[in-house]
Tab-separated table of C-alpha atoms in Angstrom:
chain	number	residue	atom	x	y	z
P	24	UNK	CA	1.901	42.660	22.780
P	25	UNK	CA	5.175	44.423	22.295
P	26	UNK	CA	8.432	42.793	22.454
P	27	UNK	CA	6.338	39.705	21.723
P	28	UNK	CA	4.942	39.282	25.349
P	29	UNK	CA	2.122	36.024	25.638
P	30	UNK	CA	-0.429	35.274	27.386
P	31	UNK	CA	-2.380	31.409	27.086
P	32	UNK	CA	-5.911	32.432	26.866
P	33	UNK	CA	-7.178	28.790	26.231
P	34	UNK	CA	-5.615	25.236	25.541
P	35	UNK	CA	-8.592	23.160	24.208
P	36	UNK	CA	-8.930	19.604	21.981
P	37	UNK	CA	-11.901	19.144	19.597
P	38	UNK	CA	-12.056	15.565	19.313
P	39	UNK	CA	-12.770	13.934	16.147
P	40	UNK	CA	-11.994	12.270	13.188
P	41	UNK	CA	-10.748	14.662	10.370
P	42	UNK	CA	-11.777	12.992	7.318
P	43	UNK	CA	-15.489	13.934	8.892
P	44	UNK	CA	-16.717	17.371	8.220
P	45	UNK	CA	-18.118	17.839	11.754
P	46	UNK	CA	-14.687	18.352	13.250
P	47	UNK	CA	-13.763	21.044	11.326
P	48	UNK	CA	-16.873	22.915	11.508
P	49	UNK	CA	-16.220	22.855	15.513
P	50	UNK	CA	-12.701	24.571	14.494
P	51	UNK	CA	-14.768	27.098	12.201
P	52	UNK	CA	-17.525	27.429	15.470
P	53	UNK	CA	-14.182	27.620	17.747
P	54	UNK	CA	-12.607	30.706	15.198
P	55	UNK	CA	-15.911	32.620	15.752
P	56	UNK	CA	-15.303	32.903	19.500
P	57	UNK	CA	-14.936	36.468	20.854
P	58	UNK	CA	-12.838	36.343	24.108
P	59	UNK	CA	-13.030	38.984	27.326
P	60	UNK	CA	-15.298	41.942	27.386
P	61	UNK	CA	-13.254	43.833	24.561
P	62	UNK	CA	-14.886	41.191	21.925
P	63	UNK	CA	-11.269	39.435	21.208
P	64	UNK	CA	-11.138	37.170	18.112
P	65	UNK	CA	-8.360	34.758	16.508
P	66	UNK	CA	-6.425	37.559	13.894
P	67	UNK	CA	-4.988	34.427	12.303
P	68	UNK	CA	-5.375	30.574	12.326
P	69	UNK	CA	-2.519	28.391	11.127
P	70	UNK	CA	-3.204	24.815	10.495
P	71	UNK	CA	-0.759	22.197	10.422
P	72	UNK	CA	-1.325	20.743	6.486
P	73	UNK	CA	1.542	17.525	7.445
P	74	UNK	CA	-1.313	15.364	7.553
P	75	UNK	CA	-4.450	15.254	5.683
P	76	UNK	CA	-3.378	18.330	3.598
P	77	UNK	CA	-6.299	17.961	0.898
P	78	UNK	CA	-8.734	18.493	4.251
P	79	UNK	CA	-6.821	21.409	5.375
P	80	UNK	CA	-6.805	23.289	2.421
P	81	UNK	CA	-10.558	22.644	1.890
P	82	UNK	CA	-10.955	24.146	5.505
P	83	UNK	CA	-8.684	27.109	4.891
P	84	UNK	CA	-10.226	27.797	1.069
P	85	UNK	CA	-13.645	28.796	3.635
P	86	UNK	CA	-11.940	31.701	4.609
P	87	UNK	CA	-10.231	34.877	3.401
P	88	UNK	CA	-6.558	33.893	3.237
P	89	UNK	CA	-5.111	36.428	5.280
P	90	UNK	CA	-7.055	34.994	8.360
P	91	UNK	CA	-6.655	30.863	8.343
P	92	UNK	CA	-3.689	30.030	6.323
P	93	UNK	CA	-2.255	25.896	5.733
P	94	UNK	CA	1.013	25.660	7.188
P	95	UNK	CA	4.411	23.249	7.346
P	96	UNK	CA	7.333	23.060	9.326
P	97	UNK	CA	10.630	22.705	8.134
P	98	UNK	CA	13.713	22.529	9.653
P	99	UNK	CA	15.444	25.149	7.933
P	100	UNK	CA	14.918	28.001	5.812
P	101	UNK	CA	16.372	31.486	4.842
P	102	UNK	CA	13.562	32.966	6.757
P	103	UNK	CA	11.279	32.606	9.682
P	104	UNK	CA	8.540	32.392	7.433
P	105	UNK	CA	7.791	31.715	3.846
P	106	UNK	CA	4.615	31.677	1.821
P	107	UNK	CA	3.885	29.102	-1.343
P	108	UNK	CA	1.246	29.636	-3.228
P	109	UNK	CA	-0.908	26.357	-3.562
P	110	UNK	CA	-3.811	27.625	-5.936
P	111	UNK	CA	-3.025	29.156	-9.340
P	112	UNK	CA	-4.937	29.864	-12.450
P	113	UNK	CA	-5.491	28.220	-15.744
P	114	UNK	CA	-1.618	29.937	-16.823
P	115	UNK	CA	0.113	28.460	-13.579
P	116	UNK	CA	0.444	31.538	-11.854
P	117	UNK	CA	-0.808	32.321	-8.422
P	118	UNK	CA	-4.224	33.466	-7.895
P	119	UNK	CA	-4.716	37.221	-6.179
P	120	UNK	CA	-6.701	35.837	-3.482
P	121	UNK	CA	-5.560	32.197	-3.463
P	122	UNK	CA	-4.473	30.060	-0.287
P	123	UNK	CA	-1.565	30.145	0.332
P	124	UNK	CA	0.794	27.453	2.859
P	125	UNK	CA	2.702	29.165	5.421
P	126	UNK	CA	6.225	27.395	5.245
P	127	UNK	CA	7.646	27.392	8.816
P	128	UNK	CA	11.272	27.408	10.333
P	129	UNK	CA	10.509	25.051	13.158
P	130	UNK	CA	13.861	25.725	14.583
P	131	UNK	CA	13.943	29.265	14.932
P	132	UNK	CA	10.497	29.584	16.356
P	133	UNK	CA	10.856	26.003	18.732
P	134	UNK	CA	14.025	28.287	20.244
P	135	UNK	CA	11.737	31.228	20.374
P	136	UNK	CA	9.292	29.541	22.480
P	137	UNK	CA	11.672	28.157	25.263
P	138	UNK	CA	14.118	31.350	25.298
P	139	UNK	CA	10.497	33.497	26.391
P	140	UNK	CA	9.621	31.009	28.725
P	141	UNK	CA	13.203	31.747	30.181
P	142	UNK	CA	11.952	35.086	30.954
P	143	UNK	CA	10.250	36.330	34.664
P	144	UNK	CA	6.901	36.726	34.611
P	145	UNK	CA	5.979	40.252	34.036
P	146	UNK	CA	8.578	41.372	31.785
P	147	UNK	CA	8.459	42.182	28.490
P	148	UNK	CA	8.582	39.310	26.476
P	149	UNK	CA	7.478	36.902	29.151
P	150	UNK	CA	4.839	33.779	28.488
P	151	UNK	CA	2.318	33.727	30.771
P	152	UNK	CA	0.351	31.099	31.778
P	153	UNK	CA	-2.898	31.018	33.643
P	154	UNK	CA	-3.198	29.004	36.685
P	155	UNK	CA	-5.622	26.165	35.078
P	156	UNK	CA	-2.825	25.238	33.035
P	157	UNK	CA	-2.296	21.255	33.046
P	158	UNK	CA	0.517	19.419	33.613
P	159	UNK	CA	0.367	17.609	30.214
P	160	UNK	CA	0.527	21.005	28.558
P	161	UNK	CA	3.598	22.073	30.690
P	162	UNK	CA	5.697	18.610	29.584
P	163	UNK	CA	4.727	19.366	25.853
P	164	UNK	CA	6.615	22.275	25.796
P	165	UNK	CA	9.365	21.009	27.045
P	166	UNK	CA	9.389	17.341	25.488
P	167	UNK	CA	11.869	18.592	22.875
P	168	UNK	CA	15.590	19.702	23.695
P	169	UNK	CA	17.776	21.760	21.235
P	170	UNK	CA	21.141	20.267	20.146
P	171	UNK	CA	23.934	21.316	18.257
P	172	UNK	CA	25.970	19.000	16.696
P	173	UNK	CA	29.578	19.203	16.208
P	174	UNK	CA	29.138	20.054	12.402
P	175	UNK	CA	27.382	23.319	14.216
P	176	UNK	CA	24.149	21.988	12.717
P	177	UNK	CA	21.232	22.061	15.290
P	178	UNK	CA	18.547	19.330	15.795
P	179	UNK	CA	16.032	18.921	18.503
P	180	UNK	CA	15.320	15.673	20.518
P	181	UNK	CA	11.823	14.668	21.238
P	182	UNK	CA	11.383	12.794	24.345
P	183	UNK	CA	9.038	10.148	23.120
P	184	UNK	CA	7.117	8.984	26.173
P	185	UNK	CA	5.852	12.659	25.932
P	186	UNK	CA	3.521	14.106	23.027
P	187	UNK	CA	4.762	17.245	21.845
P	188	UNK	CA	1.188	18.376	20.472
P	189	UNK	CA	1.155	21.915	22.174
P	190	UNK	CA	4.851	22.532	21.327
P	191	UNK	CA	3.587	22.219	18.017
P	192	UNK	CA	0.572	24.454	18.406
P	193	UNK	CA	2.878	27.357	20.117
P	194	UNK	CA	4.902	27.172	17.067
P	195	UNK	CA	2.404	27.687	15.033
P	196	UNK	CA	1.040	30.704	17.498
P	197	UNK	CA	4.466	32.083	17.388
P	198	UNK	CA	4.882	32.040	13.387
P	199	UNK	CA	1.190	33.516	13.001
P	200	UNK	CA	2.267	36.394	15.614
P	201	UNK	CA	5.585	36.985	13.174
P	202	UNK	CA	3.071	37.541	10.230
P	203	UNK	CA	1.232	40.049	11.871
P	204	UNK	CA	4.094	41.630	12.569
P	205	UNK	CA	4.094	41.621	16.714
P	206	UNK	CA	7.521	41.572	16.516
P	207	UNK	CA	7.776	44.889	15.265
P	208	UNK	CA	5.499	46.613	17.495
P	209	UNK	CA	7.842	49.081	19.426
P	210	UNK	CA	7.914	49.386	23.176
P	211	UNK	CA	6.835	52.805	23.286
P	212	UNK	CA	3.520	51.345	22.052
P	213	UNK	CA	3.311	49.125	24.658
P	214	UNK	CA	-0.545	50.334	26.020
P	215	UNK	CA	-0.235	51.517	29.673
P	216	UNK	CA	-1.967	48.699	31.175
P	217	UNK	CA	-2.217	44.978	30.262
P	218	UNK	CA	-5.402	43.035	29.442
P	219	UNK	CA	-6.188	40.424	31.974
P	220	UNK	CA	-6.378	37.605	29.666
P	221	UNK	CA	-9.309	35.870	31.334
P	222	UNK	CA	-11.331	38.951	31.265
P	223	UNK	CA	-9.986	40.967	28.916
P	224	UNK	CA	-9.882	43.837	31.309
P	225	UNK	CA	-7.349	45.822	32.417
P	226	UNK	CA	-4.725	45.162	34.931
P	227	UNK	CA	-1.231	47.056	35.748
P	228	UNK	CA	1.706	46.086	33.912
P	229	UNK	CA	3.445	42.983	35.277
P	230	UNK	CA	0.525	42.275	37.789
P	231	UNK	CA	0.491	38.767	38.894
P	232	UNK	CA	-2.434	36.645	37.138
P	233	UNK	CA	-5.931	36.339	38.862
P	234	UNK	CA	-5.801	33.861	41.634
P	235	UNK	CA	-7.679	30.827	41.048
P	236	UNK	CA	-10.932	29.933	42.159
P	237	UNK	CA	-11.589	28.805	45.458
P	238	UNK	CA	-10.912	25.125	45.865
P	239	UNK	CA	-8.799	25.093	42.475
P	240	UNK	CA	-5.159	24.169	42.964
P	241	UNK	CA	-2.176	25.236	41.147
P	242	UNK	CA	-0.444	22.500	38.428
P	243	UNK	CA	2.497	21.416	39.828
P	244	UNK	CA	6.035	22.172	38.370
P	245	UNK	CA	8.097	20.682	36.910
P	246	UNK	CA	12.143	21.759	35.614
P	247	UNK	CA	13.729	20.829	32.609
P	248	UNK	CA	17.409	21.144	32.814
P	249	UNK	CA	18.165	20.860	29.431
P	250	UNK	CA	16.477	23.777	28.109
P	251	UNK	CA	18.453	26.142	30.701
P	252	UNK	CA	21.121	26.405	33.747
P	253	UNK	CA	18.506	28.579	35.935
P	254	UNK	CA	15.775	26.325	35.530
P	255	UNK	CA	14.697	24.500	38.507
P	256	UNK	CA	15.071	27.434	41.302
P	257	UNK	CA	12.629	27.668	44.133
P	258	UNK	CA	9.124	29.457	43.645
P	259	UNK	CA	9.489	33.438	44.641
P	260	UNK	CA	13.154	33.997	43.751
P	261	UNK	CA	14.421	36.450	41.999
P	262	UNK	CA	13.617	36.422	38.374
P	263	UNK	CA	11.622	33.490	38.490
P	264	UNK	CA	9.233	32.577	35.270
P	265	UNK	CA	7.065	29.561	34.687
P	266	UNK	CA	9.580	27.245	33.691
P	267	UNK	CA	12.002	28.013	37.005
P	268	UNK	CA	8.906	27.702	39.458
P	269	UNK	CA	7.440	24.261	37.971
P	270	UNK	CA	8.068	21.681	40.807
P	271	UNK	CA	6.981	18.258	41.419
């Protein structure tokens, strides 16, 4: 949406080994999903090529490029994003409709991620979660911590007693939603009411999520001090987001 606002649809793991072709045709199965009654479908699918490359390109090669695409992360760039080409003809030079890999600034897009979660829910530019939302996905996200050094370089510290598997992913989401050029989508676009993200239906702008089900419980919260100051406050203050509400 504009002024990149999110909104976690699902968080799912297809288990398997990925040497075996069954796993990835789950992912293919998994890209063919159409989400909410407005038919949604994945626009574009990055895959992380830092392991088992030679299976991730085979993957990717099933599809038109511009909709699953290999990816790496590096830690700097001149860019956000940068695309290699990986097949090329006979001469050397880059087929029309080759694969290409996605090259990623991990740092600019890991400090996009935890500066939106900084914003209240229901502004523009605010990452929403739904209220299913585990606690192992909330401590992903923040299992890494941005640093800068004295030499004004920046690295980021990875807490190691926690995976940070879906940091990764919304990284990935992040870069793919910088393709497509989100980012440029002006707020005078913005459509007049906001798709419920479990439904796909309409809701006002800035209305709170759906409650959940009867008998469900909310995940519990948890702060992260490093990542900001604010973080931490009590549920229901003013200009409270995700990350300030998550308690213990």
């Amino acid at each position: 949406a504009a002024g990149m606002t999110s909104w976690l649809i699902k968080s799912e793991i297809l288990w398997g080994d990925t040497d075996q072709r069954a796993v990835w045709d789950a992912l293919a199965e998994f890209r063919e999903k159409q989400w909410g009654s407005r038919g949604m479908r994945i626009r574009l699918m990055l895959i992380d090529s830092g392991y088992r490359a030679p299976e991730v390109y085979e993957f990717c090669r099933r599809f038109p490029p511009d909709q699953v695409m290999p990816s790496k992360g590096r830690d700097r760039q001149p860019t956000p994003i940068m695309l290699s080409a990986i097949d090329l003809d006979r001469k050397g030079n880059a087929k029309r409709r080759g694969t290409r890999l996605m090259l990623v600034d991990t740092n600019h897009f890991k400090s996009w991620v935890h500066s939106h979660c900084a914003i209240p829910a229901g502004e523009t530019g605010s990452w929403n979660l739904p209220y299913d939302c585990t606690d192992d996905f909330c401590d992903q996200i923040t299992s890494e911590s941005r640093v800068v050094k004295p030499n004004r370089s920046v690295v980021w510290l990875h807490s190691k007693h926690i995976n940070n598997h879906w940091l990764d992913t919304e990284v990935l989401n992040s870069a793919a939603a910088h393709r497509l050029n989100v980012h440029l989508i002006p707020l005078s676009k913005s459509p007049t009411t906001a798709a419920d993200p479990a439904t796909g239906d309409s809701a006002p702008p800035g209305a709170p999520p759906t409650a959940p089900p009867s008998g469900s419980s909310q995940p519990r919260k948890i702060p992260n001090p490093m990542l900001h100051p604010g973080f931490g406050r009590a549920p229901g203050m003013a200009g409270a987001n995700w990350m300030t509400s998550w308690r213990k």
